[in-house]
Coordinates of C-alpha atoms in Angstrom, one line a residue:
X1 CA 64.5 111.8 69.3
X2 CA 63.5 115.3 69.0
X3 CA 60.7 116.3 71.2
X4 CA 59.1 119.6 71.9
X5 CA 59.9 121.7 68.7
X6 CA 57.6 124.1 67.2
X7 CA 58.3 123.3 63.6
X8 CA 60.1 120.8 62.3
X9 CA 61.7 120.5 58.4
X10 CA 62.5 117.0 57.9
X11 CA 64.8 117.4 54.9
X12 CA 65.1 113.4 54.5
X13 CA 68.1 110.9 54.6
X14 CA 68.4 112.0 58.4
X15 CA 68.6 115.7 58.1
X16 CA 66.2 117.9 59.8
X17 CA 65.9 121.7 60.6
X18 CA 63.6 123.7 63.2
X19 CA 62.3 127.2 62.4
X20 CA 61.0 129.6 64.4
X21 CA 59.7 133.0 63.7
X22 CA 58.6 136.9 65.1
X23 CA 57.2 140.2 64.2
X24 CA 56.9 143.1 66.0
X25 CA 55.2 146.6 65.1
X26 CA 58.1 149.4 65.7
X27 CA 57.8 152.5 67.8
X28 CA 57.3 154.6 65.3
X29 CA 54.7 152.7 63.9
X30 CA 53.1 152.9 67.2
X31 CA 53.6 156.6 67.7
X32 CA 52.0 156.8 64.5
X33 CA 49.2 155.1 64.8
X34 CA 50.5 153.0 62.0
X35 CA 50.3 148.6 61.7
X36 CA 53.1 146.7 61.2
X37 CA 53.8 146.4 57.8
X38 CA 56.0 143.4 57.9
X39 CA 55.9 139.3 57.5
X40 CA 56.7 136.3 57.1
X41 CA 56.4 133.0 56.0
X42 CA 58.1 129.4 56.3
X43 CA 56.8 126.0 54.7
X44 CA 58.5 123.0 53.7
X45 CA 57.6 120.0 51.6
X46 CA 58.9 117.3 49.8
X47 CA 62.8 117.8 51.2
X48 CA 62.8 121.2 50.0
X49 CA 62.3 124.7 52.7
X50 CA 61.6 127.9 52.2
X51 CA 61.9 130.7 54.4
X52 CA 61.0 134.6 53.7
X53 CA 60.9 137.9 55.3
X54 CA 58.5 140.7 53.8
X55 CA 58.9 144.3 54.3
X56 CA 56.5 146.5 53.1
X57 CA 57.2 150.1 51.7
X58 CA 57.0 152.8 54.8
X59 CA 54.7 155.4 52.4
X60 CA 52.7 152.7 50.8
X61 CA 49.5 153.3 53.4
X62 CA 48.5 149.7 52.9
X63 CA 51.7 147.4 52.0
X64 CA 51.5 145.5 55.1
X65 CA 48.5 143.6 52.6
X66 CA 51.1 143.5 49.7
X67 CA 54.1 142.2 52.3
X68 CA 51.5 139.4 54.1
X69 CA 50.7 137.8 50.3
X70 CA 54.2 138.1 49.1
X71 CA 55.9 136.5 52.2
X72 CA 53.2 133.3 51.1
X73 CA 53.3 133.7 47.4
X74 CA 57.3 133.9 47.2
X75 CA 57.1 130.7 49.2
X76 CA 55.2 128.8 47.8
X77 CA 57.1 130.0 44.1
X78 CA 60.5 128.8 45.5
X79 CA 58.9 125.7 46.8
X80 CA 57.2 125.5 43.6
X81 CA 60.3 125.8 41.8
X82 CA 62.2 123.1 43.7
X83 CA 59.7 120.5 43.1
X84 CA 59.8 121.1 39.6
X85 CA 63.8 120.3 39.8
X86 CA 64.9 124.0 39.8
X87 CA 68.7 124.2 40.2
X88 CA 68.9 126.5 43.3
X89 CA 71.9 128.6 41.9
X90 CA 70.3 129.0 38.4
X91 CA 69.1 132.8 37.5
X92 CA 66.3 130.8 35.3
X93 CA 65.3 129.4 38.3
X94 CA 64.3 132.5 40.4
X95 CA 63.4 134.1 36.8
X96 CA 60.6 131.7 37.2
X97 CA 60.1 132.4 41.1
X98 CA 59.6 136.8 40.3
X99 CA 57.3 135.7 37.5
X100 CA 55.1 133.0 39.4
X101 CA 54.8 135.5 42.1
X102 CA 54.2 138.2 40.6
X103 CA 51.2 136.5 38.3
X104 CA 48.6 136.3 41.5
X105 CA 50.0 140.1 42.5
X106 CA 48.9 141.0 38.7
X107 CA 45.6 139.5 39.0
X108 CA 44.8 141.2 42.6
X109 CA 45.8 144.5 41.6
X110 CA 43.8 144.7 38.1
X111 CA 41.1 142.9 40.0
X112 CA 41.0 146.0 42.8
X113 CA 40.5 148.4 39.8
X114 CA 41.7 152.5 39.4
X115 CA 45.1 153.6 38.3
X116 CA 47.2 150.2 38.5
X117 CA 50.5 152.7 39.4
X118 CA 48.5 153.6 42.5
X119 CA 47.2 150.6 43.3
X120 CA 50.6 148.9 43.3
X121 CA 52.0 151.7 45.2
X122 CA 49.6 151.7 48.1
X123 CA 49.1 148.1 48.4
X124 CA 52.1 145.9 47.0
X125 CA 55.0 147.8 47.5
X126 CA 57.7 145.1 49.4
X127 CA 61.5 143.6 50.7
X128 CA 62.1 140.0 50.1
X129 CA 64.5 138.2 52.4
X130 CA 65.0 134.3 51.9
X131 CA 66.6 131.3 52.8
X132 CA 65.9 128.0 50.1
X133 CA 67.4 124.7 51.2
X134 CA 66.6 121.7 48.9
X135 CA 68.9 118.6 48.1
X136 CA 72.5 119.0 49.2
X137 CA 72.5 122.6 48.0
X138 CA 71.1 126.1 50.3
X139 CA 71.0 129.6 49.3
X140 CA 70.5 132.6 50.9
X141 CA 68.2 134.7 48.4
X142 CA 67.0 138.9 48.1
X143 CA 65.2 141.6 46.3
X144 CA 65.5 144.6 48.6
X145 CA 66.9 145.4 52.4
X146 CA 67.2 143.6 55.5
X147 CA 70.2 141.4 57.4
X148 CA 71.0 137.6 56.2
X149 CA 72.7 135.7 59.3
X150 CA 74.4 132.8 58.2
X151 CA 76.6 131.3 61.1
X152 CA 79.1 133.8 62.4
X153 CA 78.9 135.8 58.7
X154 CA 76.4 139.1 58.4
X155 CA 74.9 140.3 55.2
X156 CA 73.5 143.9 55.3
X157 CA 71.7 144.5 52.6
X158 CA 71.6 147.9 52.1
X159 CA 70.7 151.0 52.7
X160 CA 69.9 152.3 48.7
X161 CA 70.3 155.0 47.1
X162 CA 67.4 158.2 49.0
X163 CA 66.6 154.9 50.9
X164 CA 64.4 153.1 48.0
X165 CA 64.6 149.5 47.9
X166 CA 64.0 148.0 44.8
X167 CA 60.5 146.1 44.9
X168 CA 59.0 143.2 43.5
X169 CA 55.7 144.4 42.3
X170 CA 57.7 147.1 40.7
X171 CA 57.5 144.4 38.0
X172 CA 53.8 145.1 37.4
X173 CA 54.7 148.7 36.2
X174 CA 54.8 149.2 32.4
X175 CA 57.6 152.1 33.6
X176 CA 59.1 150.7 36.6
X177 CA 61.8 153.0 38.6
X178 CA 65.0 152.8 37.3
X179 CA 63.9 151.2 33.9
X180 CA 63.6 147.7 34.4
X181 CA 62.0 145.4 36.9
X182 CA 64.4 144.4 39.7
X183 CA 65.1 140.5 40.0
X184 CA 66.1 138.2 42.7
X185 CA 70.0 138.0 44.2
X186 CA 71.6 135.1 45.3
X187 CA 73.9 135.9 48.2
X188 CA 75.2 132.8 48.9
X189 CA 74.8 129.7 47.3
X190 CA 76.4 126.6 49.6
X191 CA 76.6 123.0 50.3
X192 CA 73.1 122.2 52.5
X193 CA 75.2 120.3 55.0
X194 CA 77.6 123.1 55.6
X195 CA 74.2 125.0 57.2
X196 CA 74.0 125.3 60.5
X197 CA 72.1 128.2 61.9
X198 CA 70.5 130.9 60.0
X199 CA 68.4 134.1 60.5
X200 CA 66.6 135.9 58.3
X201 CA 65.5 139.7 59.2
X202 CA 63.7 143.2 57.9
X203 CA 66.2 145.8 58.1
X204 CA 64.3 146.7 61.1
X205 CA 66.5 143.6 62.5
X206 CA 69.3 145.7 61.8
X207 CA 68.2 147.6 65.3
X208 CA 68.3 144.4 66.7
X209 CA 71.5 143.7 65.8
X210 CA 73.1 146.9 67.1
X211 CA 71.1 147.0 70.3
X212 CA 72.9 143.8 71.4
X213 CA 74.5 145.4 74.3
X214 CA 71.5 147.5 75.4
X215 CA 69.8 147.3 78.3
X216 CA 66.2 146.3 77.7
X217 CA 63.7 148.8 79.0
X218 CA 62.8 147.3 82.5
X219 CA 65.8 145.2 83.0
X220 CA 67.9 142.8 81.5
X221 CA 70.0 142.6 78.2
X222 CA 69.0 142.6 74.6
X223 CA 72.5 140.1 74.2
X224 CA 73.8 138.7 70.1
X225 CA 71.7 137.6 67.6
X226 CA 73.0 134.2 68.0
X227 CA 70.7 133.4 71.4
X228 CA 67.6 133.4 69.2
X229 CA 68.9 130.5 67.4
X230 CA 70.9 129.0 70.7
X231 CA 68.5 129.0 73.4
X232 CA 66.0 125.9 72.9
X233 CA 62.9 128.1 74.2
X234 CA 62.8 129.9 70.8
X235 CA 61.9 126.6 68.7
X236 CA 59.5 125.1 71.4
X237 CA 56.9 128.2 71.7
X238 CA 55.8 129.4 68.2
X239 CA 55.2 132.4 69.7
X240 CA 58.3 133.1 71.5
X241 CA 60.3 134.7 69.2
X242 CA 57.7 137.5 69.0
X243 CA 57.4 137.7 73.1
X244 CA 60.9 138.0 73.1
X245 CA 61.0 141.1 70.3
X246 CA 58.1 142.7 71.9
X247 CA 60.1 142.5 75.6
X248 CA 62.7 144.5 73.4
X249 CA 60.2 147.1 72.8
X250 CA 58.1 147.6 75.4
X251 CA 57.4 150.7 77.2
X252 CA 58.0 151.1 80.6
X253 CA 57.7 154.0 83.0
X254 CA 59.6 154.5 86.6
X255 CA 58.2 156.9 88.9
X256 CA 61.6 159.7 89.9
X257 CA 60.2 160.3 93.3
X258 CA 62.6 163.0 93.9
X259 CA 61.7 165.0 91.0
X260 CA 57.5 164.1 91.4
X261 CA 57.4 162.6 88.0
X262 CA 57.4 159.7 85.5
X263 CA 60.3 158.9 83.5
X264 CA 59.9 157.1 80.6
X265 CA 62.0 154.3 78.2
X266 CA 60.8 153.4 74.9
X267 CA 61.3 150.3 73.1
X268 CA 64.8 149.8 71.2
X269 CA 63.2 148.9 67.6
X270 CA 62.1 152.2 65.8
X271 CA 61.1 149.7 62.7
X272 CA 59.2 147.2 62.3
X273 CA 61.2 144.4 63.3
X274 CA 60.3 140.6 62.1
X275 CA 63.6 137.5 61.9
X276 CA 63.0 134.2 61.0
X277 CA 65.6 131.5 62.5
X278 CA 66.5 128.5 61.9
X279 CA 68.9 126.1 62.9
X280 CA 69.7 122.0 62.1
X281 CA 67.7 119.6 64.4
X282 CA 69.6 118.3 67.3
X283 CA 68.7 114.5 67.6
X284 CA 69.6 113.8 70.9
X285 CA 67.8 116.1 72.8
X286 CA 66.2 113.9 75.5

């Protein structure tokens, strides 16, 4: 019997996954007075699960708008494609997802008036990293940079030349950078029965990964990424992942009495950091 699970995706046939997520503003953004430009979404329906993290373009003044919309839109388009019987490994399925997510973004961008390219660059540039599970198949996919952990396997996506990842919303432009609208990439496709744990992260999660042996400001060790899927507390409280990220990223001031000054210790995550953690549900948790 499962108890105290914040989000449980029932996949049917006795299979289920626990899902948790959280996001925190990076210290560089805090220092500049900028908002968190990351977002995430996950949903299960009809024996399928889709989970997505999005990172708004740092140079876009309001790209948190696109990231928030994009996380929801891509999640829903993935579920819709799978519900219609789309093959999780087929390029045609992912082209349907891409076009389906672009349609409402296009309507919103046009409805906002003004120069379309300017609207897109200000509001709608974001990366996508995701996981999809349907029936006996699963896959990890992306459009842009970030981090994927499938059990012990780590996939670092990027960096891209000139630190310019591809963005889904380039597909709204008549002349996208590079001359062609970017497409989704399926990095791994595998039997869903083989999936035990997964982590999806925006590129800020690489800071989290590389800080695993460092001390949290104020005390304690960051620890490995695996702690996020091994520790039950992150799945019992829907805010637990965010709280952990916030703890790692807090700023602490300590008095240095002999020198009559305050010593400040900054948080460890410079960029906005967002993660979704997925693990196979354990039925015997009494």
